[in-house]
């Protein structure tokens, strides 16, 4: 089975971690190879005795897809729909201009399909794709409101906003996260702020190569 896009995220993670002073061995670029085949979504793939639907779901990464086996009434959701955590947004070598917008659009696409058993890349099997999609949409709605309020209260950059946000289900402070998780937090914060700016709820400006946001 091929992959629908290049393995950009590990390269992006490695570059950011080098800038911050450390590259864990588990994130070596040499661990990834080019895919055997390229798949064009939407479409179908034929397996022995089965035909699977393939749907494009960019956002977590550009080339992400989900597979549906209608005969067994299941969705292989990869990292797009995870049962316990939210996938990172925009943490790749060449992300979309609005990766969170792409991710939310992909959630809406999956929500429009018939509900099925969720088979995720990480975590336990879930009885309902739709139920988890609804939770993920609500999570990002809350995050968008929180980050808009933080900018209105004086946070100016993605870094400043991320440092004032609580992370994970346990509500951890930014400085309690490990280095890699802090990289993810800042990148995801920027994805939320850029979507707010694209919708006219924030203003986005560049000052000496640094992106600033304001609610004025």
GROMACS .gro file of C-alpha atoms in nm:
model
  216
    1UNK     CA    1   0.000   0.000   0.000
    2UNK     CA    2   0.141   0.342  -0.091
    3UNK     CA    3   0.137   0.670   0.092
    4UNK     CA    4  -0.047   0.977  -0.032
    5UNK     CA    5   0.220   1.234   0.047
    6UNK     CA    6   0.589   1.287   0.132
    7UNK     CA    7   0.716   1.236   0.489
    8UNK     CA    8   0.764   1.608   0.552
    9UNK     CA    9   0.683   1.624   0.922
   10UNK     CA   10   0.999   1.448   1.046
   11UNK     CA   11   1.219   1.689   0.850
   12UNK     CA   12   1.034   1.992   0.989
   13UNK     CA   13   1.057   1.855   1.343
   14UNK     CA   14   1.429   1.791   1.304
   15UNK     CA   15   1.495   2.144   1.175
   16UNK     CA   16   1.308   2.309   1.463
   17UNK     CA   17   1.472   2.091   1.725
   18UNK     CA   18   1.817   2.169   1.585
   19UNK     CA   19   1.743   2.539   1.619
   20UNK     CA   20   1.643   2.483   1.981
   21UNK     CA   21   1.949   2.276   2.064
   22UNK     CA   22   1.863   1.908   2.049
   23UNK     CA   23   1.758   1.637   1.807
   24UNK     CA   24   1.631   1.316   1.969
   25UNK     CA   25   1.759   1.008   1.786
   26UNK     CA   26   1.403   0.884   1.728
   27UNK     CA   27   1.347   1.172   1.484
   28UNK     CA   28   1.630   1.099   1.238
   29UNK     CA   29   1.536   1.190   0.880
   30UNK     CA   30   1.712   0.876   0.758
   31UNK     CA   31   1.441   0.665   0.925
   32UNK     CA   32   1.195   0.756   0.645
   33UNK     CA   33   1.207   0.657   0.280
   34UNK     CA   34   1.009   0.765  -0.024
   35UNK     CA   35   0.679   0.578  -0.074
   36UNK     CA   36   0.655   0.279  -0.307
   37UNK     CA   37   0.352   0.426  -0.485
   38UNK     CA   38   0.163   0.756  -0.502
   39UNK     CA   39  -0.213   0.751  -0.452
   40UNK     CA   40  -0.452   1.013  -0.589
   41UNK     CA   41  -0.747   1.085  -0.359
   42UNK     CA   42  -1.042   1.071  -0.380
   43UNK     CA   43  -1.058   0.729  -0.537
   44UNK     CA   44  -1.067   0.357  -0.473
   45UNK     CA   45  -0.805   0.091  -0.413
   46UNK     CA   46  -0.868  -0.273  -0.491
   47UNK     CA   47  -0.748  -0.541  -0.252
   48UNK     CA   48  -0.802  -0.915  -0.257
   49UNK     CA   49  -1.176  -0.948  -0.233
   50UNK     CA   50  -1.242  -0.587  -0.131
   51UNK     CA   51  -1.263  -0.232  -0.264
   52UNK     CA   52  -1.171   0.049  -0.025
   53UNK     CA   53  -1.271   0.413  -0.062
   54UNK     CA   54  -0.994   0.670  -0.025
   55UNK     CA   55  -1.076   1.024   0.094
   56UNK     CA   56  -0.833   1.320   0.110
   57UNK     CA   57  -0.803   1.463   0.462
   58UNK     CA   58  -0.523   1.724   0.466
   59UNK     CA   59  -0.458   1.931   0.777
   60UNK     CA   60  -0.244   1.715   1.002
   61UNK     CA   61  -0.023   1.672   0.695
   62UNK     CA   62  -0.080   1.769   0.334
   63UNK     CA   63  -0.107   1.421   0.189
   64UNK     CA   64  -0.312   1.254   0.458
   65UNK     CA   65  -0.596   1.025   0.352
   66UNK     CA   66  -0.846   0.800   0.526
   67UNK     CA   67  -0.963   0.464   0.397
   68UNK     CA   68  -1.317   0.326   0.423
   69UNK     CA   69  -1.399  -0.042   0.393
   70UNK     CA   70  -1.776  -0.027   0.325
   71UNK     CA   71  -1.817  -0.405   0.339
   72UNK     CA   72  -1.694  -0.416   0.698
   73UNK     CA   73  -1.837  -0.074   0.785
   74UNK     CA   74  -1.506   0.063   0.919
   75UNK     CA   75  -1.285   0.367   0.862
   76UNK     CA   76  -0.907   0.350   0.882
   77UNK     CA   77  -0.861   0.708   0.998
   78UNK     CA   78  -0.484   0.727   1.039
   79UNK     CA   79  -0.389   1.038   1.236
   80UNK     CA   80  -0.688   1.239   1.116
   81UNK     CA   81  -0.933   1.123   1.384
   82UNK     CA   82  -0.767   1.003   1.705
   83UNK     CA   83  -0.973   0.879   2.003
   84UNK     CA   84  -0.778   1.040   2.291
   85UNK     CA   85  -0.555   1.315   2.152
   86UNK     CA   86  -0.572   1.578   1.881
   87UNK     CA   87  -0.327   1.546   1.591
   88UNK     CA   88  -0.062   1.815   1.550
   89UNK     CA   89  -0.152   2.086   1.298
   90UNK     CA   90   0.093   2.251   1.059
   91UNK     CA   91   0.407   2.080   1.190
   92UNK     CA   92   0.565   1.986   0.859
   93UNK     CA   93   0.826   2.110   0.615
   94UNK     CA   94   0.586   2.295   0.385
   95UNK     CA   95   0.244   2.328   0.554
   96UNK     CA   96  -0.068   2.467   0.392
   97UNK     CA   97  -0.120   2.840   0.420
   98UNK     CA   98  -0.404   2.763   0.662
   99UNK     CA   99  -0.347   2.409   0.792
  100UNK     CA  100  -0.614   2.434   1.061
  101UNK     CA  101  -0.866   2.545   0.800
  102UNK     CA  102  -0.772   2.241   0.592
  103UNK     CA  103  -0.804   2.015   0.895
  104UNK     CA  104  -1.148   2.145   0.991
  105UNK     CA  105  -1.265   2.109   0.630
  106UNK     CA  106  -1.140   1.750   0.636
  107UNK     CA  107  -1.329   1.683   0.958
  108UNK     CA  108  -1.645   1.814   0.792
  109UNK     CA  109  -1.585   1.585   0.495
  110UNK     CA  110  -1.550   1.281   0.722
  111UNK     CA  111  -1.857   1.390   0.920
  112UNK     CA  112  -2.059   1.396   0.596
  113UNK     CA  113  -1.982   1.029   0.531
  114UNK     CA  114  -2.187   0.749   0.692
  115UNK     CA  115  -2.089   0.684   1.053
  116UNK     CA  116  -1.866   0.382   1.099
  117UNK     CA  117  -1.635   0.201   1.338
  118UNK     CA  118  -1.323   0.413   1.393
  119UNK     CA  119  -0.987   0.239   1.348
  120UNK     CA  120  -0.726   0.507   1.435
  121UNK     CA  121  -0.349   0.507   1.395
  122UNK     CA  122  -0.311   0.553   1.772
  123UNK     CA  123  -0.541   0.444   2.052
  124UNK     CA  124  -0.838   0.217   2.092
  125UNK     CA  125  -1.105   0.132   1.840
  126UNK     CA  126  -1.415   0.351   1.876
  127UNK     CA  127  -1.774   0.272   1.781
  128UNK     CA  128  -1.841   0.608   1.615
  129UNK     CA  129  -1.631   0.824   1.383
  130UNK     CA  130  -1.895   1.098   1.404
  131UNK     CA  131  -1.888   1.122   1.783
  132UNK     CA  132  -1.513   1.179   1.791
  133UNK     CA  133  -1.524   1.425   1.500
  134UNK     CA  134  -1.778   1.632   1.691
  135UNK     CA  135  -1.545   1.639   1.994
  136UNK     CA  136  -1.250   1.748   1.781
  137UNK     CA  137  -1.448   2.030   1.619
  138UNK     CA  138  -1.560   2.150   1.962
  139UNK     CA  139  -1.201   2.134   2.091
  140UNK     CA  140  -1.077   2.361   1.814
  141UNK     CA  141  -1.372   2.599   1.855
  142UNK     CA  142  -1.274   2.636   2.221
  143UNK     CA  143  -0.908   2.683   2.129
  144UNK     CA  144  -0.995   2.954   1.878
  145UNK     CA  145  -1.197   3.144   2.138
  146UNK     CA  146  -0.924   3.106   2.401
  147UNK     CA  147  -0.649   3.227   2.172
  148UNK     CA  148  -0.854   3.519   2.048
  149UNK     CA  149  -0.907   3.622   2.411
  150UNK     CA  150  -0.534   3.586   2.489
  151UNK     CA  151  -0.438   3.814   2.200
  152UNK     CA  152  -0.704   4.064   2.310
  153UNK     CA  153  -0.546   4.051   2.658
  154UNK     CA  154  -0.201   4.137   2.525
  155UNK     CA  155  -0.031   3.831   2.375
  156UNK     CA  156   0.132   3.935   2.049
  157UNK     CA  157   0.309   3.635   1.897
  158UNK     CA  158   0.237   3.263   1.866
  159UNK     CA  159   0.508   3.198   2.125
  160UNK     CA  160   0.357   3.440   2.375
  161UNK     CA  161   0.010   3.298   2.317
  162UNK     CA  162   0.129   2.938   2.353
  163UNK     CA  163   0.301   3.023   2.682
  164UNK     CA  164  -0.029   3.153   2.822
  165UNK     CA  165  -0.227   2.846   2.709
  166UNK     CA  166  -0.277   2.523   2.904
  167UNK     CA  167  -0.190   2.204   2.715
  168UNK     CA  168  -0.296   1.836   2.710
  169UNK     CA  169  -0.591   1.688   2.894
  170UNK     CA  170  -0.407   1.750   3.219
  171UNK     CA  171  -0.394   2.127   3.163
  172UNK     CA  172  -0.016   2.153   3.171
  173UNK     CA  173   0.165   2.487   3.152
  174UNK     CA  174   0.390   2.549   2.854
  175UNK     CA  175   0.708   2.526   3.062
  176UNK     CA  176   0.602   2.182   3.186
  177UNK     CA  177   0.614   2.040   2.833
  178UNK     CA  178   0.920   1.872   2.684
  179UNK     CA  179   1.110   2.041   2.403
  180UNK     CA  180   0.938   1.858   2.120
  181UNK     CA  181   0.592   1.925   2.266
  182UNK     CA  182   0.673   2.295   2.299
  183UNK     CA  183   0.757   2.303   1.928
  184UNK     CA  184   0.421   2.142   1.852
  185UNK     CA  185   0.240   2.385   2.083
  186UNK     CA  186   0.383   2.697   1.916
  187UNK     CA  187   0.317   2.565   1.566
  188UNK     CA  188  -0.040   2.471   1.654
  189UNK     CA  189  -0.096   2.809   1.817
  190UNK     CA  190   0.018   2.981   1.499
  191UNK     CA  191  -0.225   2.767   1.298
  192UNK     CA  192  -0.514   2.889   1.517
  193UNK     CA  193  -0.403   3.253   1.508
  194UNK     CA  194  -0.359   3.247   1.130
  195UNK     CA  195  -0.710   3.109   1.086
  196UNK     CA  196  -0.847   3.384   1.312
  197UNK     CA  197  -0.659   3.641   1.103
  198UNK     CA  198  -0.788   3.493   0.777
  199UNK     CA  199  -1.142   3.524   0.912
  200UNK     CA  200  -1.091   3.890   1.002
  201UNK     CA  201  -1.106   3.835   1.379
  202UNK     CA  202  -0.736   3.923   1.424
  203UNK     CA  203  -0.485   4.136   1.238
  204UNK     CA  204  -0.155   3.979   1.129
  205UNK     CA  205   0.161   4.184   1.073
  206UNK     CA  206   0.531   4.109   1.020
  207UNK     CA  207   0.791   4.304   1.220
  208UNK     CA  208   1.159   4.220   1.164
  209UNK     CA  209   1.068   3.871   1.047
  210UNK     CA  210   0.840   3.799   1.346
  211UNK     CA  211   0.465   3.750   1.300
  212UNK     CA  212   0.250   3.955   1.538
  213UNK     CA  213  -0.124   3.939   1.597
  214UNK     CA  214  -0.364   4.196   1.738
  215UNK     CA  215  -0.736   4.230   1.793
  216UNK     CA  216  -0.754   4.602   1.713
   0.00000   0.00000   0.00000
